[in-house]
mmCIF file of C-alpha atoms in Angstrom:
data_model
loop_
_atom_site.group_PDB
_atom_site.id
_atom_site.type_symbol
_atom_site.label_atom_id
_atom_site.label_comp_id
_atom_site.label_asym_id
_atom_site.label_seq_id
_atom_site.Cartn_x
_atom_site.Cartn_y
_atom_site.Cartn_z
ATOM 1 C CA MET A 1 -0.011 0.101 0.067
ATOM 2 C CA MET A 2 1.299 3.450 -0.884
ATOM 3 C CA TYR A 3 3.088 5.547 1.845
ATOM 4 C CA ILE A 4 2.868 2.442 4.190
ATOM 5 C CA PRO A 5 5.975 1.383 5.822
ATOM 6 C CA ASP A 6 7.427 -1.949 4.044
ATOM 7 C CA ASP A 7 7.441 -3.651 7.527
ATOM 8 C CA PHE A 8 6.231 -2.779 11.183
ATOM 9 C CA SER A 9 5.435 -4.639 14.560
ATOM 10 C CA LYS A 10 2.521 -2.978 16.530
ATOM 11 C CA TYR A 11 0.042 -0.380 14.865
ATOM 12 C CA PHE A 12 -1.405 2.449 16.739
ATOM 13 C CA GLU A 13 -4.275 4.633 15.579
ATOM 14 C CA PRO A 14 -4.848 7.264 18.363
ATOM 15 C CA PHE A 15 -7.533 9.200 16.713
ATOM 16 C CA LEU A 16 -9.815 6.292 15.819
ATOM 17 C CA GLY A 17 -12.843 7.839 14.377
ATOM 18 C CA GLY A 18 -13.894 5.446 11.568
ATOM 19 C CA GLY A 19 -10.646 3.613 11.532
ATOM 20 C CA ALA A 20 -10.291 3.527 7.949
ATOM 21 C CA LEU A 21 -6.494 2.750 7.501
ATOM 22 C CA PHE A 22 -6.765 0.268 10.341
ATOM 23 C CA PHE A 23 -9.411 -1.962 8.339
ATOM 24 C CA ALA A 24 -7.712 -1.453 5.022
ATOM 25 C CA LEU A 25 -4.429 -2.917 6.632
ATOM 26 C CA TYR A 26 -6.531 -5.573 7.882
ATOM 27 C CA ARG A 27 -7.838 -6.561 4.993
ATOM 28 C CA GLU A 28 -4.353 -6.861 3.158
ATOM 29 C CA GLY A 29 -3.176 -8.872 6.208
ATOM 30 C CA LEU A 30 -0.913 -6.424 7.502
ATOM 31 C CA ILE A 31 -2.022 -5.996 11.098
ATOM 32 C CA LYS A 32 -0.078 -8.266 13.579
ATOM 33 C CA GLU A 33 -0.929 -6.246 16.840
ATOM 34 C CA ALA A 34 -3.018 -2.988 17.085
ATOM 35 C CA VAL A 35 -3.790 -0.431 19.646
ATOM 36 C CA LEU A 36 -6.767 1.953 18.738
ATOM 37 C CA SER A 37 -7.796 4.685 20.576
ATOM 38 C CA ASP A 38 -9.653 7.619 20.780
ATOM 39 C CA VAL A 39 -10.902 10.161 23.503
ATOM 40 C CA ASN A 40 -14.662 9.779 22.331
ATOM 41 C CA ARG A 41 -15.870 7.078 25.007
ATOM 42 C CA GLU A 42 -18.851 6.737 23.381
ATOM 43 C CA LEU A 43 -17.111 5.672 20.263
ATOM 44 C CA ILE A 44 -14.952 3.382 21.673
ATOM 45 C CA ASP A 45 -17.606 1.716 23.771
ATOM 46 C CA THR A 46 -19.445 1.049 20.487
ATOM 47 C CA TYR A 47 -16.284 -0.723 18.914
ATOM 48 C CA ILE A 48 -15.966 -2.935 22.415
ATOM 49 C CA ALA A 49 -19.858 -3.662 22.286
ATOM 50 C CA VAL A 50 -19.701 -4.766 18.199
ATOM 51 C CA ARG A 51 -16.523 -6.897 19.055
ATOM 52 C CA ASP A 52 -17.582 -8.614 21.986
ATOM 53 C CA HIS A 53 -21.738 -8.169 22.507
ATOM 54 C CA LEU A 54 -22.546 -8.308 18.407
ATOM 55 C CA ASP A 55 -25.599 -10.271 18.501
ATOM 56 C CA GLU A 56 -27.117 -7.900 21.179
ATOM 57 C CA VAL A 57 -26.280 -4.795 18.966
ATOM 58 C CA ILE A 58 -27.729 -6.313 16.089
ATOM 59 C CA ALA A 59 -31.017 -7.243 17.622
ATOM 60 C CA ILE A 60 -31.177 -3.610 19.262
ATOM 61 C CA LEU A 61 -30.620 -2.078 15.861
ATOM 62 C CA ASP A 62 -33.130 -4.190 13.871
ATOM 63 C CA SER A 63 -35.683 -3.143 16.576
ATOM 64 C CA TYR A 64 -35.305 0.413 15.548
ATOM 65 C CA PRO A 65 -37.853 2.601 13.599
ATOM 66 C CA TYR A 66 -36.674 4.956 11.159
ATOM 67 C CA SER A 67 -38.392 8.208 11.811
ATOM 68 C CA ARG A 68 -37.906 11.686 13.127
ATOM 69 C CA GLU A 69 -39.886 11.058 16.307
ATOM 70 C CA PHE A 70 -37.797 7.994 17.330
ATOM 71 C CA TYR A 71 -34.591 9.760 16.440
ATOM 72 C CA TYR A 72 -35.122 12.929 19.021
ATOM 73 C CA ARG A 73 -36.102 10.545 21.797
ATOM 74 C CA LEU A 74 -33.242 8.267 21.419
ATOM 75 C CA ARG A 75 -30.877 11.308 20.932
ATOM 76 C CA SER A 76 -32.158 12.712 24.542
ATOM 77 C CA MET A 77 -31.297 9.481 26.181
ATOM 78 C CA LYS A 78 -28.217 9.685 28.431
ATOM 79 C CA PRO A 79 -25.836 7.051 27.315
ATOM 80 C CA ASP A 80 -24.562 6.602 30.824
ATOM 81 C CA THR A 81 -28.161 5.173 31.669
ATOM 82 C CA LEU A 82 -27.862 2.371 28.738
ATOM 83 C CA SER A 83 -26.098 -0.961 28.806
ATOM 84 C CA LEU A 84 -23.354 -1.360 26.502
ATOM 85 C CA PRO A 85 -25.003 -2.935 24.006
ATOM 86 C CA GLU A 86 -27.697 -0.118 23.870
ATOM 87 C CA ARG A 87 -25.145 2.543 23.788
ATOM 88 C CA ALA A 88 -23.670 1.137 20.694
ATOM 89 C CA ALA A 89 -26.581 0.618 19.019
ATOM 90 C CA ARG A 90 -27.805 4.330 20.066
ATOM 91 C CA PHE A 91 -24.391 5.623 18.480
ATOM 92 C CA ILE A 92 -24.448 3.818 15.403
ATOM 93 C CA TYR A 93 -28.016 4.737 14.610
ATOM 94 C CA LEU A 94 -27.467 8.552 15.356
ATOM 95 C CA ASN A 95 -24.602 8.222 13.093
ATOM 96 C CA LYS A 96 -26.174 6.563 10.252
ATOM 97 C CA THR A 97 -29.525 8.936 10.609
ATOM 98 C CA ALA A 98 -28.090 12.086 11.507
ATOM 99 C CA TYR A 99 -27.959 15.190 9.083
ATOM 100 C CA ASN A 100 -24.925 14.490 6.735
ATOM 101 C CA GLY A 101 -23.512 11.806 8.934
ATOM 102 C CA LEU A 102 -22.125 14.707 11.097
ATOM 103 C CA TYR A 103 -20.759 13.892 14.615
ATOM 104 C CA ARG A 104 -20.996 16.936 16.913
ATOM 105 C CA VAL A 105 -21.373 17.467 20.442
ATOM 106 C CA ASN A 106 -22.260 20.516 22.697
ATOM 107 C CA ARG A 107 -20.215 21.856 25.718
ATOM 108 C CA LYS A 108 -21.940 19.313 27.813
ATOM 109 C CA GLY A 109 -20.489 16.276 25.647
ATOM 110 C CA GLN A 110 -24.462 15.666 24.320
ATOM 111 C CA PHE A 111 -24.826 14.735 20.848
ATOM 112 C CA ASN A 112 -27.054 17.645 18.954
ATOM 113 C CA VAL A 113 -27.163 17.429 15.458
ATOM 114 C CA PRO A 114 -30.204 17.126 13.936
ATOM 115 C CA PHE A 115 -32.182 14.663 12.255
ATOM 116 C CA GLY A 116 -31.258 14.041 8.691
ATOM 117 C CA ARG A 117 -33.807 12.941 5.856
ATOM 118 C CA TYR A 118 -32.683 9.883 4.211
ATOM 119 C CA LYS A 119 -34.395 7.368 1.810
ATOM 120 C CA ASN A 120 -32.848 4.362 3.050
ATOM 121 C CA PRO A 121 -30.640 5.031 5.848
ATOM 122 C CA ASN A 122 -27.895 2.016 6.364
ATOM 123 C CA TYR A 123 -28.298 1.536 9.991
ATOM 124 C CA LYS A 124 -28.866 -2.229 9.768
ATOM 125 C CA ASP A 125 -25.739 -3.254 7.598
ATOM 126 C CA PHE A 126 -25.242 -6.342 9.865
ATOM 127 C CA GLU A 127 -22.870 -7.894 7.560
ATOM 128 C CA ASN A 128 -20.489 -4.884 7.686
ATOM 129 C CA LEU A 129 -21.092 -5.272 11.448
ATOM 130 C CA ARG A 130 -19.864 -8.770 11.510
ATOM 131 C CA ALA A 131 -16.901 -8.009 9.544
ATOM 132 C CA VAL A 132 -15.839 -5.128 12.002
ATOM 133 C CA SER A 133 -16.141 -7.698 14.782
ATOM 134 C CA ARG A 134 -14.097 -10.161 13.196
ATOM 135 C CA ALA A 135 -11.249 -7.459 12.578
ATOM 136 C CA LEU A 136 -11.373 -6.178 16.347
ATOM 137 C CA ARG A 137 -10.566 -9.612 17.745
ATOM 138 C CA GLY A 138 -7.666 -9.550 19.709
ATOM 139 C CA VAL A 139 -7.081 -5.546 19.194
ATOM 140 C CA ASP A 140 -6.763 -3.478 22.165
ATOM 141 C CA LEU A 141 -9.173 -0.862 22.094
ATOM 142 C CA ARG A 142 -8.569 2.392 24.717
ATOM 143 C CA CYS A 143 -10.417 5.398 25.669
ATOM 144 C CA SER A 144 -7.318 7.674 25.748
ATOM 145 C CA SER A 145 -5.864 11.097 24.704
ATOM 146 C CA PHE A 146 -3.282 10.619 21.723
ATOM 147 C CA GLU A 147 -0.139 11.435 24.286
ATOM 148 C CA PHE A 148 -0.293 7.720 25.686
ATOM 149 C CA VAL A 149 1.602 6.299 22.728
ATOM 150 C CA LEU A 150 4.711 7.856 24.377
ATOM 151 C CA ASP A 151 4.672 5.251 26.769
ATOM 152 C CA ILE A 152 4.256 2.319 24.938
ATOM 153 C CA ALA A 153 5.423 2.853 21.077
ATOM 154 C CA GLU A 154 8.509 1.033 20.681
ATOM 155 C CA PRO A 155 11.247 1.174 17.537
ATOM 156 C CA GLY A 156 9.595 -0.337 14.407
ATOM 157 C CA ASP A 157 5.962 0.121 15.515
ATOM 158 C CA PHE A 158 3.771 2.336 13.223
ATOM 159 C CA ILE A 159 1.597 5.130 14.357
ATOM 160 C CA TYR A 160 -0.927 7.112 12.262
ATOM 161 C CA PHE A 161 -2.422 10.582 13.438
ATOM 162 C CA ASP A 162 -5.668 11.566 11.868
ATOM 163 C CA PRO A 163 -6.342 14.287 14.364
ATOM 164 C CA PRO A 164 -9.180 16.921 13.874
ATOM 165 C CA TYR A 165 -8.106 19.159 11.009
ATOM 166 C CA TYR A 166 -6.533 22.537 11.471
ATOM 167 C CA PRO A 167 -9.161 25.237 10.008
ATOM 168 C CA VAL A 168 -8.033 26.476 6.668
ATOM 169 C CA SER A 169 -9.990 29.652 7.644
ATOM 170 C CA ASP A 170 -11.901 31.688 10.444
ATOM 171 C CA THR A 171 -14.916 29.811 9.046
ATOM 172 C CA ALA A 172 -13.900 26.636 8.472
ATOM 173 C CA SER A 173 -13.175 25.187 11.968
ATOM 174 C CA PHE A 174 -14.824 21.980 13.067
ATOM 175 C CA THR A 175 -13.299 20.808 16.066
ATOM 176 C CA GLN A 176 -16.368 19.864 18.430
ATOM 177 C CA TYR A 177 -15.695 16.252 17.986
ATOM 178 C CA THR A 178 -15.178 15.977 21.697
ATOM 179 C CA PRO A 179 -16.725 18.764 24.524
ATOM 180 C CA ASP A 180 -12.731 20.130 24.797
ATOM 181 C CA GLY A 181 -12.214 20.484 21.288
ATOM 182 C CA PHE A 182 -9.130 20.652 19.484
ATOM 183 C CA GLY A 183 -6.891 23.686 19.177
ATOM 184 C CA ARG A 184 -3.784 25.313 18.211
ATOM 185 C CA GLU A 185 -2.055 23.989 21.159
ATOM 186 C CA HIS A 186 -3.193 20.585 20.652
ATOM 187 C CA GLN A 187 -1.609 20.564 17.197
ATOM 188 C CA GLU A 188 1.821 21.877 18.722
ATOM 189 C CA ARG A 189 1.681 18.994 21.365
ATOM 190 C CA LEU A 190 0.700 16.908 18.792
ATOM 191 C CA ALA A 191 3.709 18.161 16.581
ATOM 192 C CA ASP A 192 6.231 17.502 19.506
ATOM 193 C CA ILE A 193 4.955 14.140 19.827
ATOM 194 C CA PHE A 194 5.519 13.079 16.435
ATOM 195 C CA ARG A 195 9.179 14.477 16.345
ATOM 196 C CA GLU A 196 9.884 12.533 19.343
ATOM 197 C CA LEU A 197 8.476 9.267 18.255
ATOM 198 C CA SER A 198 10.351 9.716 15.035
ATOM 199 C CA LYS A 199 13.752 10.131 16.806
ATOM 200 C CA ARG A 200 13.107 6.792 18.715
ATOM 201 C CA GLY A 201 12.513 5.255 15.273
ATOM 202 C CA VAL A 202 8.978 4.695 15.238
ATOM 203 C CA TYR A 203 7.308 5.189 11.794
ATOM 204 C CA VAL A 204 4.864 8.124 12.132
ATOM 205 C CA MET A 205 2.447 9.163 9.462
ATOM 206 C CA LEU A 206 -0.021 12.015 10.003
ATOM 207 C CA SER A 207 -2.826 13.951 7.982
ATOM 208 C CA ASN A 208 -4.122 16.970 8.209
ATOM 209 C CA SER A 209 -4.891 20.335 6.543
ATOM 210 C CA ASP A 210 -2.706 22.053 3.854
ATOM 211 C CA THR A 211 -2.296 25.377 5.975
ATOM 212 C CA ARG A 212 1.275 27.489 6.364
ATOM 213 C CA PHE A 213 0.936 26.473 10.293
ATOM 214 C CA ILE A 214 0.667 22.905 9.576
ATOM 215 C CA ARG A 215 3.530 23.247 7.186
ATOM 216 C CA SER A 216 5.747 24.930 9.809
ATOM 217 C CA LEU A 217 5.064 22.286 12.372
ATOM 218 C CA TYR A 218 6.388 19.692 10.488
ATOM 219 C CA GLU A 219 9.148 21.387 8.615
ATOM 220 C CA GLY A 220 11.920 18.768 7.976
ATOM 221 C CA PHE A 221 9.842 15.793 7.372
ATOM 222 C CA ARG A 222 8.468 14.370 4.360
ATOM 223 C CA ILE A 223 5.348 16.419 3.224
ATOM 224 C CA ILE A 224 2.962 15.142 0.267
ATOM 225 C CA GLU A 225 0.036 16.946 -0.903
ATOM 226 C CA ILE A 226 -2.861 14.735 -1.752
ATOM 227 C CA GLU A 227 -6.364 15.585 -2.927
ATOM 228 C CA ALA A 228 -9.567 14.419 -1.123
ATOM 229 C CA PRO A 229 -13.232 15.012 -0.936
ATOM 230 C CA ARG A 230 -14.500 17.156 1.772
ATOM 231 C CA SER A 231 -17.671 14.621 3.233
ATOM 232 C CA ILE A 232 -19.310 17.277 5.290
ATOM 233 C CA ASN A 233 -20.626 20.163 3.466
ATOM 234 C CA SER A 234 -24.222 20.845 2.709
ATOM 235 C CA ASN A 235 -23.606 21.225 -0.524
ATOM 236 C CA SER A 236 -22.485 18.004 -2.292
ATOM 237 C CA GLN A 237 -21.244 19.788 -5.225
ATOM 238 C CA LYS A 238 -18.813 21.126 -2.734
ATOM 239 C CA ARG A 239 -17.397 17.744 -1.373
ATOM 240 C CA LYS A 240 -14.378 17.217 -3.538
ATOM 241 C CA GLY A 241 -11.043 18.586 -4.694
ATOM 242 C CA TRP A 242 -9.939 19.655 -1.038
ATOM 243 C CA ARG A 243 -6.220 19.573 -0.701
ATOM 244 C CA GLU A 244 -4.620 17.936 2.482
ATOM 245 C CA LEU A 245 -1.142 16.922 3.751
ATOM 246 C CA LEU A 246 0.089 13.638 4.556
ATOM 247 C CA ILE A 247 3.268 13.896 6.698
ATOM 248 C CA LEU A 248 5.919 11.161 6.994
ATOM 249 C CA SER A 249 8.798 10.501 9.513
ATOM 250 C CA TYR A 250 10.338 7.654 7.175
#
């Protein structure tokens, strides 16, 4: 696979999100051992439930109707009052039926995206959930901030950082993936960790927006410009042609 180290030991993905690279590497048979993490507790709980309680998650999702009324009723529920499989089913349903597939929380950590109108929302893709469950067997799943990798990553390991992107303009900011957001100081801390890991002989790859600030943080490293679609935009015609950076320590 392009830009992936020829060989690596343990794989880390500290900003897990949808885990696109992990699942791609898994399909290619390149994962020996993996540690996947995110600060979003609901996300990590969902992966754990899909791995360990798949049948229960599927049964709950299968019982969910698709309607505006049900969406807002489910959204209003507090996750900590639900069982692990129920939390996972709620998370998947809201993610698949929310406006534009957006994930956003307010300062209280409450999911606040409005209902999305879809003809056939795909929240009952059970074959995909089964494939995800298989891929996660034996994987170390953690609810942690990205800094923890400094404590356990070793030479020859491979880490992919996919943080909330630095805004390209004053109106382009989207960092409310968690209540605390992800600001300039977080980006600077991440760059410091990137450099430290590189010095240790860890293979490090990071993606971010193409801005002067991000380029300055990673000066001296290999920087590759890539074209990527913008998946979150109210106008579907504007979800393309966005330049991003891929930064490599190797």
